PDB file of C-alpha atoms in Angstrom:
ATOM      1  CA  UNK A   1      32.649  28.494 -19.462  1.00  0.00           C
ATOM      2  CA  UNK A   2      32.290  31.894 -17.783  1.00  0.00           C
ATOM      3  CA  UNK A   3      35.254  33.316 -15.886  1.00  0.00           C
ATOM      4  CA  UNK A   4      33.387  33.213 -12.552  1.00  0.00           C
ATOM      5  CA  UNK A   5      32.541  29.529 -12.993  1.00  0.00           C
ATOM      6  CA  UNK A   6      36.119  28.738 -14.038  1.00  0.00           C
ATOM      7  CA  UNK A   7      37.632  30.446 -10.999  1.00  0.00           C
ATOM      8  CA  UNK A   8      35.083  28.795  -8.699  1.00  0.00           C
ATOM      9  CA  UNK A   9      35.981  25.313  -9.982  1.00  0.00           C
ATOM     10  CA  UNK A  10      39.701  26.080  -9.843  1.00  0.00           C
ATOM     11  CA  UNK A  11      39.470  27.420  -6.299  1.00  0.00           C
ATOM     12  CA  UNK A  12      37.468  24.397  -5.161  1.00  0.00           C
ATOM     13  CA  UNK A  13      40.018  22.042  -6.686  1.00  0.00           C
ATOM     14  CA  UNK A  14      42.970  23.871  -5.149  1.00  0.00           C
ATOM     15  CA  UNK A  15      41.335  23.969  -1.721  1.00  0.00           C
ATOM     16  CA  UNK A  16      40.603  20.250  -1.833  1.00  0.00           C
ATOM     17  CA  UNK A  17      44.201  19.623  -2.867  1.00  0.00           C
ATOM     18  CA  UNK A  18      45.346  21.823   0.015  1.00  0.00           C
ATOM     19  CA  UNK A  19      43.812  19.568   2.629  1.00  0.00           C
ATOM     20  CA  UNK A  20      44.918  16.383   0.881  1.00  0.00           C
ATOM     21  CA  UNK A  21      48.559  17.430   0.517  1.00  0.00           C
ATOM     22  CA  UNK A  22      48.961  19.395   3.752  1.00  0.00           C
ATOM     23  CA  UNK A  23      47.627  16.512   5.830  1.00  0.00           C
ATOM     24  CA  UNK A  24      50.436  14.278   4.517  1.00  0.00           C
ATOM     25  CA  UNK A  25      53.240  16.864   4.537  1.00  0.00           C
ATOM     26  CA  UNK A  26      55.694  17.306   7.384  1.00  0.00           C
ATOM     27  CA  UNK A  27      55.655  20.774   8.958  1.00  0.00           C
ATOM     28  CA  UNK A  28      58.965  22.669   8.733  1.00  0.00           C
ATOM     29  CA  UNK A  29      58.222  25.783  10.819  1.00  0.00           C
ATOM     30  CA  UNK A  30      55.296  27.748  12.191  1.00  0.00           C
ATOM     31  CA  UNK A  31      54.636  31.206  13.627  1.00  0.00           C
ATOM     32  CA  UNK A  32      51.543  32.348  15.526  1.00  0.00           C
ATOM     33  CA  UNK A  33      50.831  35.960  16.461  1.00  0.00           C
ATOM     34  CA  UNK A  34      48.259  37.982  18.331  1.00  0.00           C
ATOM     35  CA  UNK A  35      48.247  41.630  17.277  1.00  0.00           C
ATOM     36  CA  UNK A  36      46.465  44.578  18.862  1.00  0.00           C
ATOM     37  CA  UNK A  37      46.158  47.830  16.920  1.00  0.00           C
ATOM     38  CA  UNK A  38      44.242  51.005  17.655  1.00  0.00           C
ATOM     39  CA  UNK A  39      43.658  54.250  15.806  1.00  0.00           C
ATOM     40  CA  UNK A  40      41.088  56.285  13.892  1.00  0.00           C
ATOM     41  CA  UNK A  41      39.789  54.396  10.863  1.00  0.00           C
ATOM     42  CA  UNK A  42      37.474  55.648   8.146  1.00  0.00           C
ATOM     43  CA  UNK A  43      34.113  53.849   8.081  1.00  0.00           C
ATOM     44  CA  UNK A  44      32.481  54.607   4.701  1.00  0.00           C
ATOM     45  CA  UNK A  45      29.148  53.023   5.626  1.00  0.00           C
ATOM     46  CA  UNK A  46      28.778  55.106   8.790  1.00  0.00           C
ATOM     47  CA  UNK A  47      27.471  58.539   7.875  1.00  0.00           C
ATOM     48  CA  UNK A  48      28.444  61.160  10.394  1.00  0.00           C
ATOM     49  CA  UNK A  49      30.712  64.100   9.796  1.00  0.00           C
ATOM     50  CA  UNK A  50      30.523  63.845   6.025  1.00  0.00           C
ATOM     51  CA  UNK A  51      29.038  61.975   3.106  1.00  0.00           C
ATOM     52  CA  UNK A  52      32.172  59.859   2.722  1.00  0.00           C
ATOM     53  CA  UNK A  53      31.809  58.437   6.226  1.00  0.00           C
ATOM     54  CA  UNK A  54      33.366  59.054   9.620  1.00  0.00           C
ATOM     55  CA  UNK A  55      36.794  58.598  11.160  1.00  0.00           C
ATOM     56  CA  UNK A  56      36.124  56.611  14.329  1.00  0.00           C
ATOM     57  CA  UNK A  57      38.473  55.259  16.999  1.00  0.00           C
ATOM     58  CA  UNK A  58      38.690  51.540  16.305  1.00  0.00           C
ATOM     59  CA  UNK A  59      40.562  48.716  18.019  1.00  0.00           C
ATOM     60  CA  UNK A  60      41.474  45.521  16.168  1.00  0.00           C
ATOM     61  CA  UNK A  61      42.588  42.188  17.610  1.00  0.00           C
ATOM     62  CA  UNK A  62      44.219  39.965  14.982  1.00  0.00           C
ATOM     63  CA  UNK A  63      44.994  36.267  15.302  1.00  0.00           C
ATOM     64  CA  UNK A  64      47.553  35.292  12.639  1.00  0.00           C
ATOM     65  CA  UNK A  65      49.279  32.018  11.794  1.00  0.00           C
ATOM     66  CA  UNK A  66      51.853  31.021   9.178  1.00  0.00           C
ATOM     67  CA  UNK A  67      53.521  27.644   8.659  1.00  0.00           C
ATOM     68  CA  UNK A  68      55.470  25.785   6.009  1.00  0.00           C
ATOM     69  CA  UNK A  69      55.644  22.147   5.010  1.00  0.00           C
ATOM     70  CA  UNK A  70      57.504  20.084   2.456  1.00  0.00           C
ATOM     71  CA  UNK A  71      55.168  21.164  -0.380  1.00  0.00           C
ATOM     72  CA  UNK A  72      54.681  24.860   0.386  1.00  0.00           C
ATOM     73  CA  UNK A  73      53.157  27.035   3.098  1.00  0.00           C
ATOM     74  CA  UNK A  74      49.909  28.177   4.708  1.00  0.00           C
ATOM     75  CA  UNK A  75      48.844  31.550   6.068  1.00  0.00           C
ATOM     76  CA  UNK A  76      45.666  32.857   7.665  1.00  0.00           C
ATOM     77  CA  UNK A  77      44.443  35.660   9.898  1.00  0.00           C
ATOM     78  CA  UNK A  78      41.203  36.715  11.560  1.00  0.00           C
ATOM     79  CA  UNK A  79      40.479  40.340  12.525  1.00  0.00           C
ATOM     80  CA  UNK A  80      37.994  41.325  15.200  1.00  0.00           C
ATOM     81  CA  UNK A  81      37.438  45.084  15.066  1.00  0.00           C
ATOM     82  CA  UNK A  82      35.414  47.203  17.458  1.00  0.00           C
ATOM     83  CA  UNK A  83      34.287  50.821  17.255  1.00  0.00           C
ATOM     84  CA  UNK A  84      35.019  52.461  20.603  1.00  0.00           C
ATOM     85  CA  UNK A  85      34.381  56.196  20.185  1.00  0.00           C
ATOM     86  CA  UNK A  86      31.798  57.281  22.781  1.00  0.00           C
ATOM     87  CA  UNK A  87      31.156  60.497  20.841  1.00  0.00           C
ATOM     88  CA  UNK A  88      29.630  58.505  17.982  1.00  0.00           C
ATOM     89  CA  UNK A  89      25.892  57.892  17.899  1.00  0.00           C
ATOM     90  CA  UNK A  90      25.953  54.099  18.104  1.00  0.00           C
ATOM     91  CA  UNK A  91      22.338  53.877  16.970  1.00  0.00           C
ATOM     92  CA  UNK A  92      23.794  54.819  13.567  1.00  0.00           C
ATOM     93  CA  UNK A  93      26.576  52.236  13.707  1.00  0.00           C
ATOM     94  CA  UNK A  94      24.862  49.221  15.258  1.00  0.00           C
ATOM     95  CA  UNK A  95      25.665  47.084  12.230  1.00  0.00           C
ATOM     96  CA  UNK A  96      29.301  48.166  12.329  1.00  0.00           C
ATOM     97  CA  UNK A  97      30.151  48.347  16.047  1.00  0.00           C
ATOM     98  CA  UNK A  98      31.974  45.007  15.847  1.00  0.00           C
ATOM     99  CA  UNK A  99      33.132  43.211  12.719  1.00  0.00           C
ATOM    100  CA  UNK A 100      34.951  39.968  11.925  1.00  0.00           C
ATOM    101  CA  UNK A 101      37.003  39.478   8.773  1.00  0.00           C
ATOM    102  CA  UNK A 102      39.479  36.791   7.775  1.00  0.00           C
ATOM    103  CA  UNK A 103      41.731  35.532   4.992  1.00  0.00           C
ATOM    104  CA  UNK A 104      43.340  32.154   4.376  1.00  0.00           C
ATOM    105  CA  UNK A 105      45.923  31.166   1.737  1.00  0.00           C
ATOM    106  CA  UNK A 106      47.735  27.949   0.869  1.00  0.00           C
ATOM    107  CA  UNK A 107      50.687  28.010  -1.511  1.00  0.00           C
ATOM    108  CA  UNK A 108      52.075  24.956  -3.315  1.00  0.00           C
ATOM    109  CA  UNK A 109      55.690  25.295  -4.425  1.00  0.00           C
ATOM    110  CA  UNK A 110      56.205  23.999  -7.948  1.00  0.00           C
ATOM    111  CA  UNK A 111      59.895  23.610  -7.162  1.00  0.00           C
ATOM    112  CA  UNK A 112      59.170  21.369  -4.154  1.00  0.00           C
ATOM    113  CA  UNK A 113      56.480  19.341  -5.922  1.00  0.00           C
ATOM    114  CA  UNK A 114      58.405  18.754  -9.165  1.00  0.00           C
ATOM    115  CA  UNK A 115      61.889  18.599  -7.659  1.00  0.00           C
ATOM    116  CA  UNK A 116      63.101  21.197 -10.157  1.00  0.00           C
ATOM    117  CA  UNK A 117      64.932  24.424  -9.363  1.00  0.00           C
ATOM    118  CA  UNK A 118      62.540  27.262 -10.287  1.00  0.00           C
ATOM    119  CA  UNK A 119      64.940  30.078  -9.356  1.00  0.00           C
ATOM    120  CA  UNK A 120      65.968  32.581 -12.000  1.00  0.00           C
ATOM    121  CA  UNK A 121      67.421  35.981 -11.203  1.00  0.00           C
ATOM    122  CA  UNK A 122      65.105  37.710  -8.716  1.00  0.00           C
ATOM    123  CA  UNK A 123      62.712  34.743  -8.751  1.00  0.00           C
ATOM    124  CA  UNK A 124      63.326  32.161  -6.013  1.00  0.00           C
ATOM    125  CA  UNK A 125      60.295  29.934  -6.632  1.00  0.00           C
ATOM    126  CA  UNK A 126      56.878  29.788  -8.313  1.00  0.00           C
ATOM    127  CA  UNK A 127      53.776  28.312  -6.757  1.00  0.00           C
ATOM    128  CA  UNK A 128      50.053  27.781  -7.143  1.00  0.00           C
ATOM    129  CA  UNK A 129      48.010  29.567  -4.491  1.00  0.00           C
ATOM    130  CA  UNK A 130      44.444  29.096  -3.268  1.00  0.00           C
ATOM    131  CA  UNK A 131      42.828  31.693  -1.026  1.00  0.00           C
ATOM    132  CA  UNK A 132      39.577  32.470   0.744  1.00  0.00           C
ATOM    133  CA  UNK A 133      38.474  35.861   2.089  1.00  0.00           C
ATOM    134  CA  UNK A 134      35.446  35.831   4.347  1.00  0.00           C
ATOM    135  CA  UNK A 135      33.325  38.610   5.827  1.00  0.00           C
ATOM    136  CA  UNK A 136      30.546  37.087   7.973  1.00  0.00           C
ATOM    137  CA  UNK A 137      28.931  40.476   8.608  1.00  0.00           C
ATOM    138  CA  UNK A 138      28.483  40.996   4.871  1.00  0.00           C
ATOM    139  CA  UNK A 139      27.539  37.344   4.260  1.00  0.00           C
ATOM    140  CA  UNK A 140      30.240  37.029   1.594  1.00  0.00           C
ATOM    141  CA  UNK A 141      33.094  34.674   0.752  1.00  0.00           C
ATOM    142  CA  UNK A 142      35.633  35.293  -2.009  1.00  0.00           C
ATOM    143  CA  UNK A 143      37.838  32.670  -3.678  1.00  0.00           C
ATOM    144  CA  UNK A 144      41.296  33.696  -4.874  1.00  0.00           C
ATOM    145  CA  UNK A 145      43.021  31.063  -7.042  1.00  0.00           C
ATOM    146  CA  UNK A 146      46.212  32.085  -8.754  1.00  0.00           C
ATOM    147  CA  UNK A 147      49.997  32.114  -8.934  1.00  0.00           C
ATOM    148  CA  UNK A 148      52.673  33.117  -6.418  1.00  0.00           C
ATOM    149  CA  UNK A 149      56.111  34.355  -7.422  1.00  0.00           C
ATOM    150  CA  UNK A 150      58.496  34.104  -4.465  1.00  0.00           C
ATOM    151  CA  UNK A 151      61.127  36.799  -4.898  1.00  0.00           C
ATOM    152  CA  UNK A 152      64.771  36.531  -3.879  1.00  0.00           C
ATOM    153  CA  UNK A 153      65.527  40.024  -2.539  1.00  0.00           C
ATOM    154  CA  UNK A 154      68.673  40.725  -0.489  1.00  0.00           C
ATOM    155  CA  UNK A 155      67.995  41.136   3.237  1.00  0.00           C
ATOM    156  CA  UNK A 156      64.308  40.152   3.062  1.00  0.00           C
ATOM    157  CA  UNK A 157      62.984  37.276   5.177  1.00  0.00           C
ATOM    158  CA  UNK A 158      60.462  36.835   2.349  1.00  0.00           C
ATOM    159  CA  UNK A 159      58.864  38.772  -0.495  1.00  0.00           C
ATOM    160  CA  UNK A 160      55.924  37.264  -2.374  1.00  0.00           C
ATOM    161  CA  UNK A 161      54.032  38.555  -5.410  1.00  0.00           C
ATOM    162  CA  UNK A 162      50.569  36.971  -5.754  1.00  0.00           C
ATOM    163  CA  UNK A 163      48.382  37.298  -8.844  1.00  0.00           C
ATOM    164  CA  UNK A 164      44.937  35.781  -8.288  1.00  0.00           C
ATOM    165  CA  UNK A 165      41.323  35.863  -9.283  1.00  0.00           C
ATOM    166  CA  UNK A 166      38.882  37.626  -6.943  1.00  0.00           C
ATOM    167  CA  UNK A 167      35.635  35.704  -7.153  1.00  0.00           C
ATOM    168  CA  UNK A 168      32.543  36.217  -4.969  1.00  0.00           C
ATOM    169  CA  UNK A 169      31.435  32.589  -4.539  1.00  0.00           C
ATOM    170  CA  UNK A 170      28.971  32.783  -1.627  1.00  0.00           C
ATOM    171  CA  UNK A 171      26.473  35.557  -1.057  1.00  0.00           C
ATOM    172  CA  UNK A 172      23.346  35.724   1.094  1.00  0.00           C
ATOM    173  CA  UNK A 173      20.108  36.141  -0.837  1.00  0.00           C
ATOM    174  CA  UNK A 174      19.635  39.707   0.430  1.00  0.00           C
ATOM    175  CA  UNK A 175      23.277  40.782  -0.040  1.00  0.00           C
ATOM    176  CA  UNK A 176      24.947  42.509  -2.971  1.00  0.00           C
ATOM    177  CA  UNK A 177      26.485  40.184  -5.578  1.00  0.00           C
ATOM    178  CA  UNK A 178      29.847  41.033  -7.132  1.00  0.00           C
ATOM    179  CA  UNK A 179      31.204  40.034 -10.527  1.00  0.00           C
ATOM    180  CA  UNK A 180      34.621  38.394 -10.744  1.00  0.00           C
ATOM    181  CA  UNK A 181      37.766  40.505 -10.697  1.00  0.00           C
ATOM    182  CA  UNK A 182      41.452  39.983  -9.946  1.00  0.00           C
ATOM    183  CA  UNK A 183      44.025  40.889  -7.296  1.00  0.00           C
ATOM    184  CA  UNK A 184      47.750  41.675  -7.356  1.00  0.00           C
ATOM    185  CA  UNK A 185      49.342  41.563  -3.904  1.00  0.00           C
ATOM    186  CA  UNK A 186      52.909  42.062  -2.658  1.00  0.00           C
ATOM    187  CA  UNK A 187      53.759  40.869   0.869  1.00  0.00           C
ATOM    188  CA  UNK A 188      57.143  41.121   2.550  1.00  0.00           C
ATOM    189  CA  UNK A 189      59.197  41.130   5.750  1.00  0.00           C
ATOM    190  CA  UNK A 190      62.497  42.998   6.048  1.00  0.00           C
ATOM    191  CA  UNK A 191      64.319  42.569   9.396  1.00  0.00           C
ATOM    192  CA  UNK A 192      67.144  44.970  10.230  1.00  0.00           C
ATOM    193  CA  UNK A 193      69.350  46.156  13.080  1.00  0.00           C
ATOM    194  CA  UNK A 194      69.796  49.669  14.472  1.00  0.00           C
ATOM    195  CA  UNK A 195      72.710  49.530  16.854  1.00  0.00           C
ATOM    196  CA  UNK A 196      71.920  46.843  19.410  1.00  0.00           C
ATOM    197  CA  UNK A 197      68.167  46.876  18.657  1.00  0.00           C
ATOM    198  CA  UNK A 198      66.164  44.672  16.290  1.00  0.00           C
ATOM    199  CA  UNK A 199      63.473  45.988  13.936  1.00  0.00           C
ATOM    200  CA  UNK A 200      61.301  44.740  11.101  1.00  0.00           C
ATOM    201  CA  UNK A 201      59.460  46.456   8.252  1.00  0.00           C
ATOM    202  CA  UNK A 202      56.734  44.155   6.991  1.00  0.00           C
ATOM    203  CA  UNK A 203      53.258  44.126   5.547  1.00  0.00           C
ATOM    204  CA  UNK A 204      51.518  44.000   2.183  1.00  0.00           C
ATOM    205  CA  UNK A 205      50.181  46.170  -0.634  1.00  0.00           C
ATOM    206  CA  UNK A 206      47.318  44.996  -2.855  1.00  0.00           C
ATOM    207  CA  UNK A 207      45.445  46.121  -5.941  1.00  0.00           C
ATOM    208  CA  UNK A 208      41.944  44.743  -6.593  1.00  0.00           C
ATOM    209  CA  UNK A 209      40.367  45.631  -9.931  1.00  0.00           C
ATOM    210  CA  UNK A 210      36.924  47.174 -10.348  1.00  0.00           C
ATOM    211  CA  UNK A 211      33.871  44.942 -10.628  1.00  0.00           C
ATOM    212  CA  UNK A 212      30.125  45.331 -11.148  1.00  0.00           C
ATOM    213  CA  UNK A 213      27.827  44.850  -8.164  1.00  0.00           C
ATOM    214  CA  UNK A 214      24.127  43.917  -8.329  1.00  0.00           C
ATOM    215  CA  UNK A 215      22.036  44.750  -5.266  1.00  0.00           C
ATOM    216  CA  UNK A 216      19.259  42.536  -3.904  1.00  0.00           C
ATOM    217  CA  UNK A 217      16.766  44.905  -5.570  1.00  0.00           C
ATOM    218  CA  UNK A 218      18.421  44.385  -8.961  1.00  0.00           C
ATOM    219  CA  UNK A 219      20.181  47.748  -9.191  1.00  0.00           C
ATOM    220  CA  UNK A 220      23.605  47.588 -10.852  1.00  0.00           C
ATOM    221  CA  UNK A 221      26.602  49.682  -9.868  1.00  0.00           C
ATOM    222  CA  UNK A 222      30.374  49.535 -10.112  1.00  0.00           C
ATOM    223  CA  UNK A 223      32.660  48.911  -7.157  1.00  0.00           C
ATOM    224  CA  UNK A 224      35.812  50.918  -7.774  1.00  0.00           C
ATOM    225  CA  UNK A 225      39.275  49.398  -8.026  1.00  0.00           C
ATOM    226  CA  UNK A 226      41.228  49.940  -4.834  1.00  0.00           C
ATOM    227  CA  UNK A 227      44.779  50.057  -3.551  1.00  0.00           C
ATOM    228  CA  UNK A 228      45.367  48.974   0.054  1.00  0.00           C
ATOM    229  CA  UNK A 229      48.792  49.191   1.694  1.00  0.00           C
ATOM    230  CA  UNK A 230      49.443  48.190   5.325  1.00  0.00           C
ATOM    231  CA  UNK A 231      53.151  48.405   6.197  1.00  0.00           C
ATOM    232  CA  UNK A 232      54.169  47.795   9.814  1.00  0.00           C
ATOM    233  CA  UNK A 233      57.296  49.056  11.574  1.00  0.00           C
ATOM    234  CA  UNK A 234      58.076  46.734  14.501  1.00  0.00           C
ATOM    235  CA  UNK A 235      60.568  47.154  17.339  1.00  0.00           C
ATOM    236  CA  UNK A 236      61.581  44.037  19.289  1.00  0.00           C
ATOM    237  CA  UNK A 237      60.742  45.314  22.760  1.00  0.00           C
ATOM    238  CA  UNK A 238      61.097  41.894  24.378  1.00  0.00           C
ATOM    239  CA  UNK A 239      64.722  41.591  23.301  1.00  0.00           C
ATOM    240  CA  UNK A 240      65.466  45.187  24.366  1.00  0.00           C
ATOM    241  CA  UNK A 241      64.141  44.384  27.869  1.00  0.00           C
ATOM    242  CA  UNK A 242      66.436  41.373  28.158  1.00  0.00           C
ATOM    243  CA  UNK A 243      64.014  38.678  27.059  1.00  0.00           C
ATOM    244  CA  UNK A 244      64.113  36.281  24.127  1.00  0.00           C
ATOM    245  CA  UNK A 245      64.159  37.863  20.671  1.00  0.00           C
ATOM    246  CA  UNK A 246      61.140  37.592  18.401  1.00  0.00           C
ATOM    247  CA  UNK A 247      58.403  37.295  21.029  1.00  0.00           C
ATOM    248  CA  UNK A 248      57.130  40.800  21.823  1.00  0.00           C
ATOM    249  CA  UNK A 249      57.020  43.820  19.502  1.00  0.00           C
ATOM    250  CA  UNK A 250      55.673  47.353  19.596  1.00  0.00           C
ATOM    251  CA  UNK A 251      55.404  49.706  16.667  1.00  0.00           C
ATOM    252  CA  UNK A 252      53.197  51.436  14.144  1.00  0.00           C
ATOM    253  CA  UNK A 253      50.998  50.340  11.252  1.00  0.00           C
ATOM    254  CA  UNK A 254      50.302  52.790   8.450  1.00  0.00           C
ATOM    255  CA  UNK A 255      47.168  52.150   6.410  1.00  0.00           C
ATOM    256  CA  UNK A 256      46.589  53.715   3.018  1.00  0.00           C
ATOM    257  CA  UNK A 257      43.376  52.701   1.262  1.00  0.00           C
ATOM    258  CA  UNK A 258      42.397  54.371  -1.993  1.00  0.00           C
ATOM    259  CA  UNK A 259      38.668  53.942  -2.776  1.00  0.00           C
ATOM    260  CA  UNK A 260      38.147  52.151   0.539  1.00  0.00           C
ATOM    261  CA  UNK A 261      35.841  49.130   0.199  1.00  0.00           C
ATOM    262  CA  UNK A 262      35.289  50.106  -3.434  1.00  0.00           C
ATOM    263  CA  UNK A 263      33.759  53.512  -2.644  1.00  0.00           C
ATOM    264  CA  UNK A 264      34.853  56.122  -5.189  1.00  0.00           C
ATOM    265  CA  UNK A 265      37.083  58.904  -3.833  1.00  0.00           C
ATOM    266  CA  UNK A 266      36.842  57.578  -0.267  1.00  0.00           C
ATOM    267  CA  UNK A 267      40.543  57.497   0.604  1.00  0.00           C
ATOM    268  CA  UNK A 268      42.098  56.661   3.953  1.00  0.00           C
ATOM    269  CA  UNK A 269      45.533  57.532   5.297  1.00  0.00           C
ATOM    270  CA  UNK A 270      46.044  56.774   8.977  1.00  0.00           C
ATOM    271  CA  UNK A 271      48.566  55.532  11.534  1.00  0.00           C
ATOM    272  CA  UNK A 272      47.707  52.959  14.210  1.00  0.00           C
ATOM    273  CA  UNK A 273      49.582  51.945  17.344  1.00  0.00           C
ATOM    274  CA  UNK A 274      50.622  48.290  17.198  1.00  0.00           C
ATOM    275  CA  UNK A 275      51.491  45.593  19.749  1.00  0.00           C
ATOM    276  CA  UNK A 276      52.427  42.049  18.700  1.00  0.00           C
ATOM    277  CA  UNK A 277      52.880  38.850  20.706  1.00  0.00           C
ATOM    278  CA  UNK A 278      54.551  35.982  18.825  1.00  0.00           C
ATOM    279  CA  UNK A 279      54.295  32.369  20.023  1.00  0.00           C
TER     280      UNK A 279
END
């Protein structure tokens, strides 16, 4: 069986198991956020100031939810981004003026399911993870089945290392088709205090390996491996103003993306202003 077929079947099985188990599991905790970020982002597909694309003022509204249950945890987010630079010729960016992108992951703790202690040194737990990435504008869905290693790092609220497949399972007939690849992703949250103020350094860093892409006309090319890091520095503004802690944050998000969207030598390094409401 080909690797792409194997990962498709595995992802389908894990996703079906997700709904079956999660529907019967008791929820332990949940966190829902709305984030607003703004800054100049590099758009490789928008040709303007150079062949590698244009840096355009972009605002992003993110809806994010995380929750845990007796068998593991779930996480998803949806980004809605909008180009808002009036100096840009929008006739050249009509397909990119607004975009929606989302990711969803369910993790099943082997320790919780088997009743065995999986901890060992820096490892707190091991789980099976099933993920979906979806980009409606590109008519693509990716399945990401794999393994999660939950790390036990001093001071961290959590630190997870995910190793998954990266499999393009749904593509429109006129869209590019990608071969299977793999992803390694580290996500974390590190809360800390500075005097009487509360802060958090959190985010993720991922590596997705190169893969071949076949266009609708049959032309074959390679999409480059990329590294994407998005750390956030958050300041608990709500607490500083006398409100309840953990509800309102301001800060910065730094985005580093080598070979952005798989485009060779198209590298991004930018800082965005960040506001977060937690419910």
